[in-house]
Amino acid sequence: MKCFKKNIGENGAEATFYLQEPNKEIDINRKSPVMIVVPGGAYMWTSWREEEPIALEFLGKGFSCIVAQYATEGLSFYDGKHDYSKEPVSAFPNPLVDLAKIVAYVRENAEKWDLDCNSINVIGFSAGGNLTAQLGVYWNTDWLEKLVEKPRKEYQPNSICLSYGAPHMAKTPEKDRYRQTKKMGGPNMIDYATLGNDQSEERVRLVNMVDTVSSIVYHQLLSGTQWKILMFQ
């Protein structure tokens, strides 16, 4: 197995790779399917419990795995003592660009790493599920292709899985959400981490996937795009 880390983009994103290697005892020509794991953390941080433990589960089932640690300010930033007029690196669409670049990097190197380029799958947890849904919906847009600076087919997922994904990330009551964040800096920190300082209705609609996914997914299905969404509660 190959294990290594790779810095992605300019905001501090990182990908951790756990790659299967062909073995003559099984199949020296085998190309492994890929699972890209996208952790949650309210866009404030990326949660370890949804990183390596998940990757190791899929690794044991024959996948090569990549943990997509999109850029965030980190949990300590949300203690109420920092400058929140600063635009956070986690503000939409920065994490989406990070994730798209990670997917593209995997596909670009699929042959070298003996990966199945037709089985590059993405699973996201909580806020990472929100981000995974964004990739599933927006990969085929002109504006994302311009930001990623790569052909959109390079970062198109073959399938996505939303594991207790957060369909609403912005402007949503936090009574039962992200309990760890309640004591930090006030009730609007998730909105700030998700959107930054521009919290216009249009940006809220773009990150609240339940408000966006239906019409775009329907359009993509009509145009022949082949991918599926799995929902785990």
mmCIF file of C-alpha atoms in Angstrom:
data_model
loop_
_atom_site.group_PDB
_atom_site.id
_atom_site.type_symbol
_atom_site.label_atom_id
_atom_site.label_comp_id
_atom_site.label_asym_id
_atom_site.label_seq_id
_atom_site.Cartn_x
_atom_site.Cartn_y
_atom_site.Cartn_z
ATOM 1 C CA MET A 1 0.000 0.000 0.000
ATOM 2 C CA LYS A 2 1.144 3.512 -0.831
ATOM 3 C CA CYS A 3 0.442 6.217 1.763
ATOM 4 C CA PHE A 4 1.210 9.885 1.252
ATOM 5 C CA LYS A 5 -0.202 13.401 1.533
ATOM 6 C CA LYS A 6 -0.624 16.047 -1.137
ATOM 7 C CA ASN A 7 -1.293 19.776 -0.738
ATOM 8 C CA ILE A 8 -4.134 20.946 -2.950
ATOM 9 C CA GLY A 9 -4.833 24.494 -4.108
ATOM 10 C CA GLU A 10 -3.733 27.679 -2.387
ATOM 11 C CA ASN A 11 -5.903 27.754 0.746
ATOM 12 C CA GLY A 12 -4.367 24.899 2.741
ATOM 13 C CA ALA A 13 -6.385 21.908 1.522
ATOM 14 C CA GLU A 14 -4.730 18.510 1.788
ATOM 15 C CA ALA A 15 -5.461 15.046 0.475
ATOM 16 C CA THR A 16 -4.287 11.890 2.255
ATOM 17 C CA PHE A 17 -3.846 8.848 -0.004
ATOM 18 C CA TYR A 18 -4.203 5.183 0.920
ATOM 19 C CA LEU A 19 -3.604 3.365 -2.353
ATOM 20 C CA GLN A 20 -3.924 -0.355 -3.053
ATOM 21 C CA GLU A 21 -1.133 -1.929 -5.063
ATOM 22 C CA PRO A 22 -1.608 -4.850 -7.468
ATOM 23 C CA ASN A 23 -0.534 -8.173 -6.033
ATOM 24 C CA LYS A 24 0.145 -11.339 -7.988
ATOM 25 C CA GLU A 25 -1.480 -13.418 -5.243
ATOM 26 C CA ILE A 26 -4.810 -11.796 -6.142
ATOM 27 C CA ASP A 27 -4.580 -10.128 -9.570
ATOM 28 C CA ILE A 28 -1.462 -8.364 -10.759
ATOM 29 C CA ASN A 29 -3.534 -6.483 -13.363
ATOM 30 C CA ARG A 30 -6.248 -5.335 -10.980
ATOM 31 C CA LYS A 31 -7.206 -1.674 -11.010
ATOM 32 C CA SER A 32 -8.820 -0.731 -7.740
ATOM 33 C CA PRO A 33 -11.980 1.353 -7.409
ATOM 34 C CA VAL A 34 -11.557 4.639 -5.579
ATOM 35 C CA MET A 35 -13.407 6.086 -2.601
ATOM 36 C CA ILE A 36 -12.818 9.757 -1.817
ATOM 37 C CA VAL A 37 -13.851 10.450 1.773
ATOM 38 C CA VAL A 38 -15.129 13.946 2.600
ATOM 39 C CA PRO A 39 -15.372 14.564 6.368
ATOM 40 C CA GLY A 40 -17.789 16.853 8.150
ATOM 41 C CA GLY A 41 -17.140 19.542 10.727
ATOM 42 C CA ALA A 42 -19.626 22.347 9.956
ATOM 43 C CA TYR A 43 -17.072 23.828 7.531
ATOM 44 C CA MET A 44 -15.212 24.961 10.665
ATOM 45 C CA TRP A 45 -12.843 21.986 10.743
ATOM 46 C CA THR A 46 -12.623 18.471 9.321
ATOM 47 C CA SER A 47 -13.553 15.749 11.784
ATOM 48 C CA TRP A 48 -10.983 12.962 12.270
ATOM 49 C CA ARG A 49 -13.684 10.390 13.030
ATOM 50 C CA GLU A 50 -14.926 10.833 9.446
ATOM 51 C CA GLU A 51 -11.452 10.715 7.925
ATOM 52 C CA GLU A 52 -9.006 7.844 8.496
ATOM 53 C CA PRO A 53 -11.449 5.433 10.219
ATOM 54 C CA ILE A 54 -13.755 5.611 7.191
ATOM 55 C CA ALA A 55 -10.881 5.294 4.726
ATOM 56 C CA LEU A 56 -9.594 2.170 6.483
ATOM 57 C CA GLU A 57 -13.022 0.535 6.303
ATOM 58 C CA PHE A 58 -13.162 1.008 2.543
ATOM 59 C CA LEU A 59 -9.503 0.066 2.166
ATOM 60 C CA GLY A 60 -10.302 -3.309 3.722
ATOM 61 C CA LYS A 61 -13.010 -3.795 1.113
ATOM 62 C CA GLY A 62 -10.618 -3.345 -1.786
ATOM 63 C CA PHE A 63 -10.900 0.365 -2.499
ATOM 64 C CA SER A 64 -8.058 2.807 -2.814
ATOM 65 C CA CYS A 65 -9.015 5.699 -0.566
ATOM 66 C CA ILE A 66 -8.334 9.408 -0.440
ATOM 67 C CA VAL A 67 -9.356 11.653 2.448
ATOM 68 C CA ALA A 68 -10.249 15.120 1.157
ATOM 69 C CA GLN A 69 -9.333 17.608 3.880
ATOM 70 C CA TYR A 70 -10.706 20.764 2.272
ATOM 71 C CA ALA A 71 -9.412 24.015 3.734
ATOM 72 C CA THR A 72 -11.007 25.412 6.904
ATOM 73 C CA GLU A 73 -9.928 27.919 9.538
ATOM 74 C CA GLY A 74 -9.815 25.163 12.157
ATOM 75 C CA LEU A 75 -11.906 24.767 15.287
ATOM 76 C CA SER A 76 -9.762 27.038 17.458
ATOM 77 C CA PHE A 77 -10.613 29.997 15.210
ATOM 78 C CA TYR A 78 -14.224 29.890 16.418
ATOM 79 C CA ASP A 79 -13.615 30.819 20.050
ATOM 80 C CA GLY A 80 -15.198 34.270 19.727
ATOM 81 C CA LYS A 81 -11.834 36.028 20.003
ATOM 82 C CA HIS A 82 -10.798 36.289 16.367
ATOM 83 C CA ASP A 83 -11.495 38.759 13.563
ATOM 84 C CA TYR A 84 -14.658 37.563 11.871
ATOM 85 C CA SER A 85 -14.634 40.343 9.314
ATOM 86 C CA LYS A 86 -11.947 38.233 7.615
ATOM 87 C CA GLU A 87 -13.240 36.027 4.814
ATOM 88 C CA PRO A 88 -12.759 32.392 5.903
ATOM 89 C CA VAL A 89 -11.064 29.942 3.551
ATOM 90 C CA SER A 90 -14.075 27.655 4.043
ATOM 91 C CA ALA A 91 -16.509 30.074 2.398
ATOM 92 C CA PHE A 92 -18.371 28.736 -0.643
ATOM 93 C CA PRO A 93 -17.207 27.839 -3.234
ATOM 94 C CA ASN A 94 -13.637 27.320 -1.954
ATOM 95 C CA PRO A 95 -14.194 23.825 -0.472
ATOM 96 C CA LEU A 96 -15.967 22.754 -3.668
ATOM 97 C CA VAL A 97 -12.993 23.884 -5.745
ATOM 98 C CA ASP A 98 -10.675 21.983 -3.368
ATOM 99 C CA LEU A 99 -12.717 18.797 -3.717
ATOM 100 C CA ALA A 100 -12.972 19.097 -7.499
ATOM 101 C CA LYS A 101 -9.188 19.498 -7.749
ATOM 102 C CA ILE A 102 -8.673 16.414 -5.590
ATOM 103 C CA VAL A 103 -10.976 14.343 -7.805
ATOM 104 C CA ALA A 104 -9.193 15.634 -10.913
ATOM 105 C CA TYR A 105 -5.773 14.845 -9.437
ATOM 106 C CA VAL A 106 -6.875 11.277 -8.723
ATOM 107 C CA ARG A 107 -8.239 10.784 -12.230
ATOM 108 C CA GLU A 108 -5.136 12.299 -13.838
ATOM 109 C CA ASN A 109 -2.959 9.773 -12.007
ATOM 110 C CA ALA A 110 -5.272 6.770 -12.261
ATOM 111 C CA GLU A 111 -3.115 4.833 -14.713
ATOM 112 C CA LYS A 112 0.089 5.423 -12.760
ATOM 113 C CA TRP A 113 -1.542 4.265 -9.508
ATOM 114 C CA ASP A 114 -3.480 1.322 -11.001
ATOM 115 C CA LEU A 115 -6.863 2.909 -10.275
ATOM 116 C CA ASP A 116 -10.129 2.349 -12.101
ATOM 117 C CA CYS A 117 -10.789 5.762 -13.658
ATOM 118 C CA ASN A 118 -14.420 4.742 -14.232
ATOM 119 C CA SER A 119 -15.004 4.086 -10.537
ATOM 120 C CA ILE A 120 -14.050 7.285 -8.733
ATOM 121 C CA ASN A 121 -16.633 7.568 -5.979
ATOM 122 C CA VAL A 122 -17.155 10.241 -3.340
ATOM 123 C CA ILE A 123 -18.697 9.752 0.112
ATOM 124 C CA GLY A 124 -19.407 12.764 2.317
ATOM 125 C CA PHE A 125 -20.451 13.018 5.957
ATOM 126 C CA SER A 126 -22.543 15.825 7.465
ATOM 127 C CA ALA A 127 -21.085 19.088 6.101
ATOM 128 C CA GLY A 128 -18.914 16.879 3.882
ATOM 129 C CA GLY A 129 -22.161 15.403 2.566
ATOM 130 C CA ASN A 130 -23.305 18.908 1.725
ATOM 131 C CA LEU A 131 -20.027 19.455 -0.108
ATOM 132 C CA THR A 132 -20.303 16.112 -1.906
ATOM 133 C CA ALA A 133 -23.807 17.032 -3.055
ATOM 134 C CA GLN A 134 -22.421 20.326 -4.365
ATOM 135 C CA LEU A 135 -19.921 18.396 -6.476
ATOM 136 C CA GLY A 136 -22.660 16.098 -7.752
ATOM 137 C CA VAL A 137 -24.818 19.046 -8.768
ATOM 138 C CA TYR A 138 -22.312 21.639 -9.923
ATOM 139 C CA TRP A 139 -19.559 19.617 -11.623
ATOM 140 C CA ASN A 140 -21.125 20.317 -15.020
ATOM 141 C CA THR A 141 -21.354 24.105 -14.633
ATOM 142 C CA ASP A 142 -19.285 26.626 -16.524
ATOM 143 C CA TRP A 143 -18.522 28.693 -13.414
ATOM 144 C CA LEU A 144 -16.978 25.758 -11.543
ATOM 145 C CA GLU A 145 -14.883 24.702 -14.529
ATOM 146 C CA LYS A 146 -13.500 28.243 -14.678
ATOM 147 C CA LEU A 147 -12.564 28.169 -10.981
ATOM 148 C CA VAL A 148 -11.013 24.691 -11.083
ATOM 149 C CA GLU A 149 -9.136 25.448 -14.314
ATOM 150 C CA LYS A 150 -9.475 21.873 -15.502
ATOM 151 C CA PRO A 151 -11.892 20.142 -17.881
ATOM 152 C CA ARG A 152 -15.065 19.256 -15.981
ATOM 153 C CA LYS A 153 -14.869 15.604 -17.004
ATOM 154 C CA GLU A 154 -11.704 15.350 -14.913
ATOM 155 C CA TYR A 155 -13.600 15.999 -11.669
ATOM 156 C CA GLN A 156 -16.941 14.382 -12.524
ATOM 157 C CA PRO A 157 -17.664 11.733 -9.858
ATOM 158 C CA ASN A 158 -18.842 8.329 -11.008
ATOM 159 C CA SER A 159 -21.081 8.092 -7.967
ATOM 160 C CA ILE A 160 -21.709 10.025 -4.775
ATOM 161 C CA CYS A 161 -22.911 8.891 -1.370
ATOM 162 C CA LEU A 162 -24.355 11.265 1.224
ATOM 163 C CA SER A 163 -23.964 9.871 4.735
ATOM 164 C CA TYR A 164 -26.131 11.935 7.103
ATOM 165 C CA GLY A 165 -25.390 14.741 4.683
ATOM 166 C CA ALA A 166 -26.531 18.249 5.617
ATOM 167 C CA PRO A 167 -28.989 19.457 2.956
ATOM 168 C CA HIS A 168 -29.347 22.777 4.786
ATOM 169 C CA MET A 169 -26.068 24.402 5.792
ATOM 170 C CA ALA A 170 -26.966 28.083 5.997
ATOM 171 C CA LYS A 171 -29.607 30.111 7.812
ATOM 172 C CA THR A 172 -30.939 27.075 9.629
ATOM 173 C CA PRO A 173 -31.790 26.898 13.366
ATOM 174 C CA GLU A 174 -28.943 25.148 15.181
ATOM 175 C CA LYS A 175 -30.939 23.724 18.081
ATOM 176 C CA ASP A 176 -30.073 20.131 17.214
ATOM 177 C CA ARG A 177 -27.121 20.670 14.894
ATOM 178 C CA TYR A 178 -23.394 20.696 15.609
ATOM 179 C CA ARG A 179 -23.620 20.712 19.392
ATOM 180 C CA GLN A 180 -19.884 21.214 19.696
ATOM 181 C CA THR A 181 -20.217 24.646 18.113
ATOM 182 C CA LYS A 182 -22.864 26.038 20.488
ATOM 183 C CA LYS A 183 -20.370 27.411 22.973
ATOM 184 C CA MET A 184 -18.216 29.039 20.324
ATOM 185 C CA GLY A 185 -18.581 32.603 19.239
ATOM 186 C CA GLY A 186 -22.358 32.768 18.801
ATOM 187 C CA PRO A 187 -25.106 31.053 16.825
ATOM 188 C CA ASN A 188 -24.152 32.396 13.387
ATOM 189 C CA MET A 189 -20.721 30.803 13.098
ATOM 190 C CA ILE A 190 -21.886 27.980 10.831
ATOM 191 C CA ASP A 191 -23.334 30.541 8.425
ATOM 192 C CA TYR A 192 -20.063 32.458 8.573
ATOM 193 C CA ALA A 193 -17.926 29.348 7.979
ATOM 194 C CA THR A 194 -20.170 28.208 5.130
ATOM 195 C CA LEU A 195 -20.798 31.496 3.341
ATOM 196 C CA GLY A 196 -18.283 34.016 4.603
ATOM 197 C CA ASN A 197 -19.456 37.604 4.853
ATOM 198 C CA ASP A 198 -21.627 37.577 1.751
ATOM 199 C CA GLN A 199 -24.743 35.837 3.031
ATOM 200 C CA SER A 200 -27.095 36.866 0.238
ATOM 201 C CA GLU A 201 -30.172 34.803 -0.543
ATOM 202 C CA GLU A 202 -28.590 33.603 -3.773
ATOM 203 C CA ARG A 203 -25.535 32.211 -1.971
ATOM 204 C CA VAL A 204 -27.742 30.590 0.668
ATOM 205 C CA ARG A 205 -29.680 28.875 -2.110
ATOM 206 C CA LEU A 206 -26.459 27.640 -3.706
ATOM 207 C CA VAL A 207 -25.231 25.898 -0.534
ATOM 208 C CA ASN A 208 -28.598 24.604 0.711
ATOM 209 C CA MET A 209 -28.710 21.634 -1.591
ATOM 210 C CA VAL A 210 -32.292 20.699 -0.854
ATOM 211 C CA ASP A 211 -33.260 23.978 -2.548
ATOM 212 C CA THR A 212 -31.110 23.301 -5.613
ATOM 213 C CA VAL A 213 -30.619 19.645 -6.351
ATOM 214 C CA SER A 214 -33.966 18.632 -7.898
ATOM 215 C CA SER A 215 -34.069 20.747 -11.034
ATOM 216 C CA ILE A 216 -30.361 20.404 -11.826
ATOM 217 C CA VAL A 217 -30.254 16.656 -11.250
ATOM 218 C CA TYR A 218 -33.340 16.266 -13.456
ATOM 219 C CA HIS A 219 -31.602 18.249 -16.195
ATOM 220 C CA GLN A 220 -28.451 16.148 -15.889
ATOM 221 C CA LEU A 221 -30.403 12.904 -16.070
ATOM 222 C CA LEU A 222 -32.125 14.109 -19.224
ATOM 223 C CA SER A 223 -28.748 14.954 -20.743
ATOM 224 C CA GLY A 224 -27.460 11.436 -20.101
ATOM 225 C CA THR A 225 -25.167 11.965 -17.123
ATOM 226 C CA GLN A 226 -24.573 8.650 -15.378
ATOM 227 C CA TRP A 227 -24.291 8.889 -11.612
ATOM 228 C CA LYS A 228 -26.322 8.020 -8.589
ATOM 229 C CA ILE A 229 -26.955 9.448 -5.138
ATOM 230 C CA LEU A 230 -27.091 7.116 -2.133
ATOM 231 C CA MET A 231 -28.546 8.475 1.094
ATOM 232 C CA PHE A 232 -27.441 7.014 4.435
ATOM 233 C CA GLN A 233 -29.105 8.161 7.665
#
